[in-house]
PDB file of C-alpha atoms and ligand atoms in Angstrom:
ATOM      1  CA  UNK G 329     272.682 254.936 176.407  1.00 95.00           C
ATOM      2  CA  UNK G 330     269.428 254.287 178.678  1.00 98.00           C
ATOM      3  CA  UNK G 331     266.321 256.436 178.590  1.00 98.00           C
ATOM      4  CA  UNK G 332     265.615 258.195 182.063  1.00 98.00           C
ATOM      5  CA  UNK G 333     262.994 260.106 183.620  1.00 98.00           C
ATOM      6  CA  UNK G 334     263.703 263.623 185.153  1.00 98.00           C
ATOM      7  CA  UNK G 335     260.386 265.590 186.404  1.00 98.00           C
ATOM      8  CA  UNK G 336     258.232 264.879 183.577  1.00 98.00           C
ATOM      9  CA  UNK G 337     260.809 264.445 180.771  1.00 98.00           C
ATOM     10  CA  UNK G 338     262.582 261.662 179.298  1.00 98.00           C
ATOM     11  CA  UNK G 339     266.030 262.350 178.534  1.00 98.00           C
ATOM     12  CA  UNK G 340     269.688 260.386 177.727  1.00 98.00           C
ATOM     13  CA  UNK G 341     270.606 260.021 181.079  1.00 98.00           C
ATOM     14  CA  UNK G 342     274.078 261.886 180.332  1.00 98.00           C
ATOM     15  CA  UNK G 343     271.012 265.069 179.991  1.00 98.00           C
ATOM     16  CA  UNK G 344     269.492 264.231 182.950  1.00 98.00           C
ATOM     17  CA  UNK G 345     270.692 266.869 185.802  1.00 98.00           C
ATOM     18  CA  UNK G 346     269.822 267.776 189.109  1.00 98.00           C
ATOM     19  CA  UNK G 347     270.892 271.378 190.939  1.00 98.00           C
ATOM     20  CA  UNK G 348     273.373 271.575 193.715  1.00 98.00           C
ATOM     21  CA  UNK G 349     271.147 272.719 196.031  1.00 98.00           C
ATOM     22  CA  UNK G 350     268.882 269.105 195.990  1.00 98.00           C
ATOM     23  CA  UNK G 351     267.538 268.499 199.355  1.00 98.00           C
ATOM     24  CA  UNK G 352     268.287 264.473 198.299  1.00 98.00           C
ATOM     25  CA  UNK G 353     272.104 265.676 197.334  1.00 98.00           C
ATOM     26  CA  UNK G 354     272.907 267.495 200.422  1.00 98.00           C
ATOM     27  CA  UNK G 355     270.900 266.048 203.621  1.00 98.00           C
ATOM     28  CA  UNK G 356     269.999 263.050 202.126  1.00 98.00           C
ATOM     29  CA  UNK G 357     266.126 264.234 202.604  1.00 98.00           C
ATOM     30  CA  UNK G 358     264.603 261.774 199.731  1.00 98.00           C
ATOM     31  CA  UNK G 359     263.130 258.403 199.523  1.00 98.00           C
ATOM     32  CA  UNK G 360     263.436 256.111 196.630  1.00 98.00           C
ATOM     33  CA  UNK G 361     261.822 252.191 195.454  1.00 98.00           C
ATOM     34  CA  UNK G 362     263.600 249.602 193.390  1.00 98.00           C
ATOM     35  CA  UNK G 363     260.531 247.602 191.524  1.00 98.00           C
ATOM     36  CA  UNK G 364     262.100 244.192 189.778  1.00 98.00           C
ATOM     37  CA  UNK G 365     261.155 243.611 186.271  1.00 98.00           C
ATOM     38  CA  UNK G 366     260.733 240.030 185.121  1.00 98.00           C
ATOM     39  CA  UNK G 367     259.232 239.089 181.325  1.00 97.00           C
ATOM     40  CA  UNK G 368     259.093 243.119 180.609  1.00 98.00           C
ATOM     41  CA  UNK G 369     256.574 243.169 183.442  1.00 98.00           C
ATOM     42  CA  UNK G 370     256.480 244.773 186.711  1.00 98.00           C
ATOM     43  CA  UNK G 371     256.094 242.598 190.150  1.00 98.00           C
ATOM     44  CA  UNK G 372     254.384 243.908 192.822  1.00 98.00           C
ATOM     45  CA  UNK G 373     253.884 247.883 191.593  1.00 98.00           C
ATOM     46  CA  UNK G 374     251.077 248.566 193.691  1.00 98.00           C
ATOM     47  CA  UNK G 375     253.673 247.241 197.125  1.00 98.00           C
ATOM     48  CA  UNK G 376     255.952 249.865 196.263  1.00 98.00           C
ATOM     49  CA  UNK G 377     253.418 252.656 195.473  1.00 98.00           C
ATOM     50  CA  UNK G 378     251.864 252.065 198.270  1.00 98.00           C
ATOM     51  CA  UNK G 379     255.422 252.294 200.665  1.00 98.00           C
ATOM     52  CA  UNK G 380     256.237 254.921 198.710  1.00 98.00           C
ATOM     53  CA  UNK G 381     253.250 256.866 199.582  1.00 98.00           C
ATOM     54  CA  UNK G 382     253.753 255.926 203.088  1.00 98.00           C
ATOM     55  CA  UNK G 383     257.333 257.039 203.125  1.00 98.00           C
ATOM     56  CA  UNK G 384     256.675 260.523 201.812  1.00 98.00           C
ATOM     57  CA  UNK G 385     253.896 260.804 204.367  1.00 98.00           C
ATOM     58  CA  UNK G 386     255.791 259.928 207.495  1.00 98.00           C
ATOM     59  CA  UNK G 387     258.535 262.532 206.419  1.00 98.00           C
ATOM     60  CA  UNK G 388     255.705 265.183 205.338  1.00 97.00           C
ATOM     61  CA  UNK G 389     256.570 265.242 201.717  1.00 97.00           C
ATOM     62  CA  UNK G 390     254.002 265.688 198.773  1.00 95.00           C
ATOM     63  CA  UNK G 391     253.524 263.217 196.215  1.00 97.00           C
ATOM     64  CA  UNK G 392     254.421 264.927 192.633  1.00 97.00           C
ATOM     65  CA  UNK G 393     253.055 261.836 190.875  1.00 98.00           C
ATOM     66  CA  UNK G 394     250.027 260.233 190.872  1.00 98.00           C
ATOM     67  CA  UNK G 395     249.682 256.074 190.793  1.00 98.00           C
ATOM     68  CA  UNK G 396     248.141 255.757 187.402  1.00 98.00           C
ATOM     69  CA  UNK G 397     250.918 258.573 185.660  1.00 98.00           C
ATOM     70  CA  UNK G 398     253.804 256.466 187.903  1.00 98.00           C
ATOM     71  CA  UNK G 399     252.789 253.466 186.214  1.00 98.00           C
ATOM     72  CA  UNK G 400     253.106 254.811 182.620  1.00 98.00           C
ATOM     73  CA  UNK G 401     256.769 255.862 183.654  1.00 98.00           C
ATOM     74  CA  UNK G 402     257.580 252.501 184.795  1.00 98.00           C
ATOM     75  CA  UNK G 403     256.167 251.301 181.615  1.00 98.00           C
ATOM     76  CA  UNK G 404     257.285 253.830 179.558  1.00 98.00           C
ATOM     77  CA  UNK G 405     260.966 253.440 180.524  1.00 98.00           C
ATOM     78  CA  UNK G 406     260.654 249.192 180.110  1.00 98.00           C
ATOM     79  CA  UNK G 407     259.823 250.127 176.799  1.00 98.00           C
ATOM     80  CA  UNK G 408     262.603 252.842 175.431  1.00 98.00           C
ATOM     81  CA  UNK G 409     265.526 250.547 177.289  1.00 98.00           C
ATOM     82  CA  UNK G 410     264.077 247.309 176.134  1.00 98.00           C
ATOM     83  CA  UNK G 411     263.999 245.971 179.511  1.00 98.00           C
ATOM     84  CA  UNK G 412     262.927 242.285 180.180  1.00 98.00           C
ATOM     85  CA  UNK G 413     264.562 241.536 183.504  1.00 98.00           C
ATOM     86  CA  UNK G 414     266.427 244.047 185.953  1.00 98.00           C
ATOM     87  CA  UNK G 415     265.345 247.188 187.629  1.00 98.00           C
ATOM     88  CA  UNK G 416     263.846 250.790 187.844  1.00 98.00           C
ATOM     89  CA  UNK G 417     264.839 252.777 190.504  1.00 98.00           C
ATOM     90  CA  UNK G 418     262.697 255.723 191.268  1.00 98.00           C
ATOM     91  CA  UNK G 419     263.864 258.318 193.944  1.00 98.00           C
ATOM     92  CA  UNK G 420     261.508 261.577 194.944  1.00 98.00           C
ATOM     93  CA  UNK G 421     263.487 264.225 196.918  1.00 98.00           C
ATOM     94  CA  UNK G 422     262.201 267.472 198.777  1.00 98.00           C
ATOM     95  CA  UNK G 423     263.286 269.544 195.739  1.00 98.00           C
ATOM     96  CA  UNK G 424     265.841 271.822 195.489  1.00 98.00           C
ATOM     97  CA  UNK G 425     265.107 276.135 197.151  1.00 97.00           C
ATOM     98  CA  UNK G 426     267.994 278.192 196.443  1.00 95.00           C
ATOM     99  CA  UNK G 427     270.105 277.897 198.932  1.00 97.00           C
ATOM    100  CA  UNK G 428     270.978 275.196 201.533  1.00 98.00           C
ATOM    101  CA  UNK G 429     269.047 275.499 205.225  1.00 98.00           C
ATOM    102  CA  UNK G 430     268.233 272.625 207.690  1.00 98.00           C
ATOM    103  CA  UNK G 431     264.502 274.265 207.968  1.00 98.00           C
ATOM    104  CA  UNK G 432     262.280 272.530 205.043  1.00 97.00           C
ATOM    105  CA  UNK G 433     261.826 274.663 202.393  1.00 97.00           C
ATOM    106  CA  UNK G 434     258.352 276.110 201.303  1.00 95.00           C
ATOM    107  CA  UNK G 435     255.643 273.847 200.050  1.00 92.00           C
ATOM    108  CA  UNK G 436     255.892 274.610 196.817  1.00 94.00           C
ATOM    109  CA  UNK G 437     259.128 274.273 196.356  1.00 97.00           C
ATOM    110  CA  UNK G 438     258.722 271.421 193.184  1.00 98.00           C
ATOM    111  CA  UNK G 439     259.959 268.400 193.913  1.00 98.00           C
ATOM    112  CA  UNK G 440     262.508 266.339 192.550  1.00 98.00           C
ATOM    113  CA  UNK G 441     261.695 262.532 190.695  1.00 98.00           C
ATOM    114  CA  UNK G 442     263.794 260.649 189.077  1.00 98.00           C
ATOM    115  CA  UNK G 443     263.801 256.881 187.730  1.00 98.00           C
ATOM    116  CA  UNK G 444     266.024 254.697 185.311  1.00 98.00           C
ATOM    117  CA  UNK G 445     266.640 251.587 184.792  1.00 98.00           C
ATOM    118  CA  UNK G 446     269.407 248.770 185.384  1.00 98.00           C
ATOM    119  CA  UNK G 447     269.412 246.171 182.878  1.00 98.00           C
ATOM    120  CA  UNK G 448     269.930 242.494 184.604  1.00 97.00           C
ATOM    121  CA  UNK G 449     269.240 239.690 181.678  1.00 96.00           C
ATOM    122  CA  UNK G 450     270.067 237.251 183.976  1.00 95.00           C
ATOM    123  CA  UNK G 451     268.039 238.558 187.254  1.00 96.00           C
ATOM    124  CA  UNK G 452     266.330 235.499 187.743  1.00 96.00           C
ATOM    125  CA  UNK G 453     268.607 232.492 186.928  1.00 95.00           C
ATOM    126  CA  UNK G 454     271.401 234.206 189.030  1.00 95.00           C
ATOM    127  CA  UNK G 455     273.585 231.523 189.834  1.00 95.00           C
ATOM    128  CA  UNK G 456     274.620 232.680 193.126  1.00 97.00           C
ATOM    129  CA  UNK G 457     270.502 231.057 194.487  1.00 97.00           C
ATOM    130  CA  UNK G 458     272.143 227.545 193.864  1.00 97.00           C
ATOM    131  CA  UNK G 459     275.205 228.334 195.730  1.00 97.00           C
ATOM    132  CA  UNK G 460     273.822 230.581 198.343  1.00 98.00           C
ATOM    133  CA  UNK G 461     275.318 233.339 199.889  1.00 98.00           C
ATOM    134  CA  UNK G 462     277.927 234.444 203.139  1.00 98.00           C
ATOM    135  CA  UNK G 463     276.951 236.899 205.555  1.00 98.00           C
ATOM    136  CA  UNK G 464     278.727 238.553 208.378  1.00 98.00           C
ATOM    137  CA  UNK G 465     276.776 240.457 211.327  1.00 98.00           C
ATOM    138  CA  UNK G 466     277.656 243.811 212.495  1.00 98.00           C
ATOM    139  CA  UNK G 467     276.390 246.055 214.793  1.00 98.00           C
ATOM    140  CA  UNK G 468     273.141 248.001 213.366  1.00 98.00           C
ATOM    141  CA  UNK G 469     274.714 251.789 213.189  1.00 98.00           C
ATOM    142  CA  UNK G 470     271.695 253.496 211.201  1.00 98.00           C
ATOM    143  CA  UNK G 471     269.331 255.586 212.533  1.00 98.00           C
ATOM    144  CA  UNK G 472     265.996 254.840 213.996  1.00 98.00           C
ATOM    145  CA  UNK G 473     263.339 255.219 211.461  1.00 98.00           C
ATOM    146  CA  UNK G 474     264.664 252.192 209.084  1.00 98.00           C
ATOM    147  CA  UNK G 475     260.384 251.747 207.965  1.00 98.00           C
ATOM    148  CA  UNK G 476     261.242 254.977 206.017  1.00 98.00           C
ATOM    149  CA  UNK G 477     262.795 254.340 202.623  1.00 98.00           C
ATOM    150  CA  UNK G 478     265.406 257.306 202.835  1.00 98.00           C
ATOM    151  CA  UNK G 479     268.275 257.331 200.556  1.00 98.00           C
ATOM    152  CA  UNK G 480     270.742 257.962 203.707  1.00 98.00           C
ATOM    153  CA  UNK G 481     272.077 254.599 202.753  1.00 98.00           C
ATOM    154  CA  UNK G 482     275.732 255.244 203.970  1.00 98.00           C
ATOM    155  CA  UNK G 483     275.851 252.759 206.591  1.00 98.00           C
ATOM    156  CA  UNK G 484     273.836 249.626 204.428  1.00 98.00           C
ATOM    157  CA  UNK G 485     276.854 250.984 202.067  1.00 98.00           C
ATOM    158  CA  UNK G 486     279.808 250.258 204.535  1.00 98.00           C
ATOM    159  CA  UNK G 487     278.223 247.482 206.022  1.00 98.00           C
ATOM    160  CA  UNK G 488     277.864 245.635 202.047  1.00 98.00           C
ATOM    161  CA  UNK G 489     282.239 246.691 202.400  1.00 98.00           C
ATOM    162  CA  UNK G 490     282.828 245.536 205.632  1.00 98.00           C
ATOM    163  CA  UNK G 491     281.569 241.677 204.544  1.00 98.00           C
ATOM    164  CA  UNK G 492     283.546 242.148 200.826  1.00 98.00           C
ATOM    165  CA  UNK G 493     286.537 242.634 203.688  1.00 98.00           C
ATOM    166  CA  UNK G 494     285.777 239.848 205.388  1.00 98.00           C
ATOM    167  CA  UNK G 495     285.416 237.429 201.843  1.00 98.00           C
ATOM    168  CA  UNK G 496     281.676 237.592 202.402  1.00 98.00           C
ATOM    169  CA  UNK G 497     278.587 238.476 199.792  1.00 98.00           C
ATOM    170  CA  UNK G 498     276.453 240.929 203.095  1.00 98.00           C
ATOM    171  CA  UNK G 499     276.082 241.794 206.190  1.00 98.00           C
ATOM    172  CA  UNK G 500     273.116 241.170 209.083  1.00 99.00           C
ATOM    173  CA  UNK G 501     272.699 244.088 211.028  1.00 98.00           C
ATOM    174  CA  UNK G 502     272.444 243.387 214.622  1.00 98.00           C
ATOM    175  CA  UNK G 503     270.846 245.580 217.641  1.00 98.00           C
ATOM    176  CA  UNK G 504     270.674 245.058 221.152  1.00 98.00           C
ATOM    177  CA  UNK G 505     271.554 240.848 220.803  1.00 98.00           C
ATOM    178  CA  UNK G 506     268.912 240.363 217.800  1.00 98.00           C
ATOM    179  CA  UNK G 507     269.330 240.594 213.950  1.00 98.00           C
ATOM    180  CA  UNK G 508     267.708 243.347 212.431  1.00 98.00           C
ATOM    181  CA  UNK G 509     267.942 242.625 208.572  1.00 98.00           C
ATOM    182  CA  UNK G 510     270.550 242.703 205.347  1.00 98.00           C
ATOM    183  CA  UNK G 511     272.363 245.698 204.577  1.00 98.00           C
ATOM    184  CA  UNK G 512     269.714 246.061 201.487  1.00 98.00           C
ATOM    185  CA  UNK G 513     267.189 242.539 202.467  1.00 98.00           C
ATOM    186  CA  UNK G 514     265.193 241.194 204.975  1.00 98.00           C
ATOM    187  CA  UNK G 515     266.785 238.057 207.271  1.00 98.00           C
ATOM    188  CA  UNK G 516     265.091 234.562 207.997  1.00 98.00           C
ATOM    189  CA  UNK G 517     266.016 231.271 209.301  1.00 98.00           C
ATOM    190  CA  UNK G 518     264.469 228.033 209.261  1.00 98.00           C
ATOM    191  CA  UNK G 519     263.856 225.532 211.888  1.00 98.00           C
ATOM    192  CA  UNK G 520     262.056 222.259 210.767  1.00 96.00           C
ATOM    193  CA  UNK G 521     258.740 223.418 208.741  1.00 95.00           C
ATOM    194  CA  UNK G 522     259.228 226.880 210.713  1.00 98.00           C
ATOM    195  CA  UNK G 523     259.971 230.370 208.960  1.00 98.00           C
ATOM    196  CA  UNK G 524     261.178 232.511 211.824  1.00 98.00           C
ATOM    197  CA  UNK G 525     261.933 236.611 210.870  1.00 98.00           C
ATOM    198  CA  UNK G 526     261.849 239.947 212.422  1.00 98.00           C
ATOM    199  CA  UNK G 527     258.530 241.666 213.324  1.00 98.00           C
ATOM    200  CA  UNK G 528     257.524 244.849 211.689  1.00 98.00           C
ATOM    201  CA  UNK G 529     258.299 247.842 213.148  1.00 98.00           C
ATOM    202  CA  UNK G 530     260.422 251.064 212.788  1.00 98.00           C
ATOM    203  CA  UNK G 531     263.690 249.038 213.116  1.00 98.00           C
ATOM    204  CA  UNK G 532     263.707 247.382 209.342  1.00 98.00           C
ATOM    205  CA  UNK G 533     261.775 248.114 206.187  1.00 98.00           C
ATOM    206  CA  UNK G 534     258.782 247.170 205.133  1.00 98.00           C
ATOM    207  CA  UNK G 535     260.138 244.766 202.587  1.00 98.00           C
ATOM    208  CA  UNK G 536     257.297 244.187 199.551  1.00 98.00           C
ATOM    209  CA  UNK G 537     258.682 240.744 199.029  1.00 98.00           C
ATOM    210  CA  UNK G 538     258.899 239.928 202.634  1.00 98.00           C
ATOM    211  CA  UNK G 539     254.894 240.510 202.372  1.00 98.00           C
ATOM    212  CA  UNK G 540     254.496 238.371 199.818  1.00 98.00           C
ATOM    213  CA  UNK G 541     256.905 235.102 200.729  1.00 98.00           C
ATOM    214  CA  UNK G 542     255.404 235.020 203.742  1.00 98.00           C
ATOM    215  CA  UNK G 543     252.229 234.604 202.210  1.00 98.00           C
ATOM    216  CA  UNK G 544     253.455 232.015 200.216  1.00 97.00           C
ATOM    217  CA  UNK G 545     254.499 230.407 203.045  1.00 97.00           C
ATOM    218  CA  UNK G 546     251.433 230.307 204.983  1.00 97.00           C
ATOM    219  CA  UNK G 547     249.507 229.254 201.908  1.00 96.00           C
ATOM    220  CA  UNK G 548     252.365 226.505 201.454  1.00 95.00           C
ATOM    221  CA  UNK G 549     251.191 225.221 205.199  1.00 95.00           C
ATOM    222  CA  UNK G 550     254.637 226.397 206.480  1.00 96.00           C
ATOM    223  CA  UNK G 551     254.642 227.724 209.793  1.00 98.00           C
ATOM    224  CA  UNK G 552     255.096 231.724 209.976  1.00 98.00           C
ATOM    225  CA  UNK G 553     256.758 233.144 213.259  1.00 98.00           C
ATOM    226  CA  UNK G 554     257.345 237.254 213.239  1.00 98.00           C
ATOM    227  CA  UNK G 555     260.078 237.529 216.028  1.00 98.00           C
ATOM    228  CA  UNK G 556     263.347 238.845 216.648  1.00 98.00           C
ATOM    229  CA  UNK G 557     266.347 235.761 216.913  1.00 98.00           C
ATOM    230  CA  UNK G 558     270.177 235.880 217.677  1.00 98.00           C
ATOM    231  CA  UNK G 559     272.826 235.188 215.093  1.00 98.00           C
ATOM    232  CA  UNK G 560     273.782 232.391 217.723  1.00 98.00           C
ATOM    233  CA  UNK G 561     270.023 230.526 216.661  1.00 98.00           C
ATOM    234  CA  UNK G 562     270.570 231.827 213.018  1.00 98.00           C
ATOM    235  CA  UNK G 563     273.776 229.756 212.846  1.00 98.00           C
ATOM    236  CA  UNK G 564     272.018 226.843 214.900  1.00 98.00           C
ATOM    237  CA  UNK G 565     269.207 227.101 212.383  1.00 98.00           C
ATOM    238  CA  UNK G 566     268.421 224.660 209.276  1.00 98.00           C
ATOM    239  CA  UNK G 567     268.165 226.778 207.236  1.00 98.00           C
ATOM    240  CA  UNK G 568     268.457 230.970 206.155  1.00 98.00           C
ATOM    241  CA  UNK G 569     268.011 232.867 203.620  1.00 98.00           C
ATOM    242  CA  UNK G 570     266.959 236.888 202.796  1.00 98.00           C
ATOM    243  CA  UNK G 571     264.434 237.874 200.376  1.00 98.00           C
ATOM    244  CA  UNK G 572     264.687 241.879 198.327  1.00 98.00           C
ATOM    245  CA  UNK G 573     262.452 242.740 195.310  1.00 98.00           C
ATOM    246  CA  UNK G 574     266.179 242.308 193.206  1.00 96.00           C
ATOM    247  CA  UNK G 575     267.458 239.068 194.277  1.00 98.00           C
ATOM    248  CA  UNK G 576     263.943 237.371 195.133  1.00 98.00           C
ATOM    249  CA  UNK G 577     264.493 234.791 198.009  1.00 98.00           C
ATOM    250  CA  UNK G 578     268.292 234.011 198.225  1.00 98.00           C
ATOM    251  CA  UNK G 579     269.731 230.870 200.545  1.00 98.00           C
ATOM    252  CA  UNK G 580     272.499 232.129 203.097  1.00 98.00           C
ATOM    253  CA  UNK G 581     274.940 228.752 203.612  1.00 98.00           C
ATOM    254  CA  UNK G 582     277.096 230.447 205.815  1.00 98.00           C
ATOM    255  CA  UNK G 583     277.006 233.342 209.233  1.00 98.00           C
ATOM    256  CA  UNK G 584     280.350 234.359 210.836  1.00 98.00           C
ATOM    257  CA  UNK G 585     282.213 231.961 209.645  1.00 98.00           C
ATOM    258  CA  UNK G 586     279.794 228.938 210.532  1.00 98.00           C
ATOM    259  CA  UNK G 587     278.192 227.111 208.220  1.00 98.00           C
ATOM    260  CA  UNK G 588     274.115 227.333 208.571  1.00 98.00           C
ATOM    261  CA  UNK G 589     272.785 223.521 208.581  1.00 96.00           C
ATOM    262  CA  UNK G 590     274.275 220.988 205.619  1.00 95.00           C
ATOM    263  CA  UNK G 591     276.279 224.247 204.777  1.00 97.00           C
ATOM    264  CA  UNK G 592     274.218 223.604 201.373  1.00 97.00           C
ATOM    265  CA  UNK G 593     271.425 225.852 200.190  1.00 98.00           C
ATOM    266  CA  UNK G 594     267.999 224.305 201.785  1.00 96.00           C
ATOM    267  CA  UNK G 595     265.000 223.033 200.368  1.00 97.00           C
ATOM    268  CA  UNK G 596     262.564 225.520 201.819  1.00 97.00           C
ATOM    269  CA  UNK G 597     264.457 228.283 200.364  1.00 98.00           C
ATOM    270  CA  UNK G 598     264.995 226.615 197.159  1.00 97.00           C
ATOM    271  CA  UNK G 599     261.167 225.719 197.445  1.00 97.00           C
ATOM    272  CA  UNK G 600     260.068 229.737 198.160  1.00 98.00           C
ATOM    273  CA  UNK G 601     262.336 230.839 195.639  1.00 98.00           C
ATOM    274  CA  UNK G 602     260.506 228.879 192.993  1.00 98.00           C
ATOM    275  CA  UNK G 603     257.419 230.051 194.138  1.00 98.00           C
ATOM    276  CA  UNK G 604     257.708 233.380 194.697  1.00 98.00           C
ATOM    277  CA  UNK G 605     259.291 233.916 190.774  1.00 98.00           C
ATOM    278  CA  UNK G 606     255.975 231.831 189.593  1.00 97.00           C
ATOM    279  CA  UNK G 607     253.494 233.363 192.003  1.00 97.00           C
ATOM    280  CA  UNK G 608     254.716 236.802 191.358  1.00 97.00           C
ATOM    281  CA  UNK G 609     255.023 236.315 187.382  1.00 96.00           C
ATOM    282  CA  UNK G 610     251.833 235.204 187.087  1.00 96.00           C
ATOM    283  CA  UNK G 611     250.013 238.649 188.544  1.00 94.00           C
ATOM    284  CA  UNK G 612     253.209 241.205 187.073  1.00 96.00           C
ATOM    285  CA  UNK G 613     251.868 244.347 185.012  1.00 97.00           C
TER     286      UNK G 613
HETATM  287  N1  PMP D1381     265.539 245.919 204.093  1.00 80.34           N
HETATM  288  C1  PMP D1381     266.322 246.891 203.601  1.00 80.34           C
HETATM  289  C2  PMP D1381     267.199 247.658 204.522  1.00 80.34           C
HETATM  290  C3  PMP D1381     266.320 247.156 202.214  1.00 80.34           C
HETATM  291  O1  PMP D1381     267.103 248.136 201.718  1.00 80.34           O
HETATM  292  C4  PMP D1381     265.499 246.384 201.359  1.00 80.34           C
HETATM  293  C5  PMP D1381     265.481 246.600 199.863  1.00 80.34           C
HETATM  294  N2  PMP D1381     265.396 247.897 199.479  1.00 80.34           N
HETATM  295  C6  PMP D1381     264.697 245.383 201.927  1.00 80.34           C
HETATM  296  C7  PMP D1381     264.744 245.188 203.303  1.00 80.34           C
HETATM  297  C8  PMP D1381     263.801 244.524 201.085  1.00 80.34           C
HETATM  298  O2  PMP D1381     262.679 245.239 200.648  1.00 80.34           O
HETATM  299  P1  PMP D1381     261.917 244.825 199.296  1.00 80.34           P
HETATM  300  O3  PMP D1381     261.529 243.391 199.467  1.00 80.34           O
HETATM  301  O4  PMP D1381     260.749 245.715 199.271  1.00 80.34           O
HETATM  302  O5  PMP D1381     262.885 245.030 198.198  1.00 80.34           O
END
């Protein structure tokens, strides 16, 4: 049974409870990060403390936690579960008042914060990167504010069924003729020694490993372009692929039904995978 974290105790997670009235249970009014462990290390911690911080400021919640004590958690929990490659989730909510109102309820109402962890031996040598994965697109249904890492995640969660339906592994969210990103990833293509993927903005996240691969890239003398594209150029493209802190940078062989380039995961993708694990192993905590 894992270990988990529950406002400043660690508990069996079967212990771990959360009231009825949670702001995060009933109006979805949380945000969350998923930070990868690799080698019983964390990559990129100070990415996602730093969105975090910037999601509970845009949706004027406090912080119960500070950087340094969120580390020790993190750490904490990789130790009691014995993890050396998967996950820990971590989701702060608006607490739970005593009753349920749309109105926020008063400042010092305590928060809720919560993280565990998902074991996932085999994170890195997942199979699938050699195979690649199938995407469908569907229209983008979520709402506006997709920079925010809520926990209103209904729609990535139909979308992820809609391509199972459909005999595919995800879904590219599309809005107003361009791709936004994966149901739970950002989107890229490739065209010759060009990496083409959405600006930033409030229609996708933020994604911590989009930050880094594209750094990679640039240092890597690929060319970088930030723009919107079609899934009519994505399936004209070389090459595609998505990147999430969980599953890294991850070819795409195949949009609606038509096979992206040779059909065969690429060797810029392959090539960005393999640096991203090494780059990002090298500096984990
Ligand atoms: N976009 C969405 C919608 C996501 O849910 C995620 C992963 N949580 C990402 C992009 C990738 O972000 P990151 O690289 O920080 O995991």
């Amino acid at each position: 049974m894992r270990t988990v974290y529950l406002n400043g105790d660690y508990l069996p997670e079967t212990e771990a409870k959360v009231s009825i009235f949670d702001r995060g249970f009933l109006m979805a009014d949380g945000v969350y990060e998923v930070t990868t462990v690799l080698d019983g290390k964390l990559i990129d911690f100070d990415g996602h403390a730093v969105r975090l911080q910037r999601s509970l400021s845009e949706l004027g919640m406090g912080n119960p936690i500070s950087k340094d004590d969120l580390l020790e958690v993190h750490r904490e929990l990789i130790r009691a579960n014995g993890i050396e490659q998967g996950m820990i989730y971590l989701q702060i909510t608006r607490g739970a008042p005593d009753d349920r109102d749309f109105a926020y309820p008063p400042e010092d109402t305590p928060q809720t914060i919560v993280l565990f962890t998902q074991n996932k031996p085999t994170l890195a040598d997942n199979p699938v990167a050699k195979q690649g994965i199938k995407v469908i697109s569907i229209d983008d249904q979520r709402w506006a504010r997709r920079d925010i890492k809520t926990v209103q995640l209904l729609y990535p969660s139909m979308g992820k069924m809609m391509a199972k339906a459909a005999g595919c592994d995800d879904a590219w969210m599309v809005e107003d003729g361009a791709v936004t990103e994966g149901t739970s990833n950002n989107a890229y293509i490739v065209k010759g020694n060009t990496i083409i993927t959405r600006n930033l903005g409030n229609e996708i996240l933020h994604g911590i490993t989009r930050a880094a691969v594209l750094r990679f890239a640039r240092e890597a003398q690929m060319n970088v372009e930030e723009r919107s594209f079609t899934i009519a150029e994505a399936q004209a493209a070389d090459e595609a692929f998505i990147t999430s802190a969980s599953t890294f940078v991850m070819p795409v062989v195949e949009i609606d039904g038509a096979a992206v380039g040779t059909g065969k995961v690429g060797a810029i993708a392959t090539r960005l995978r393999e640096i991203y694990l090494d780059e990002s192993r090298k500096v984990a905590i």
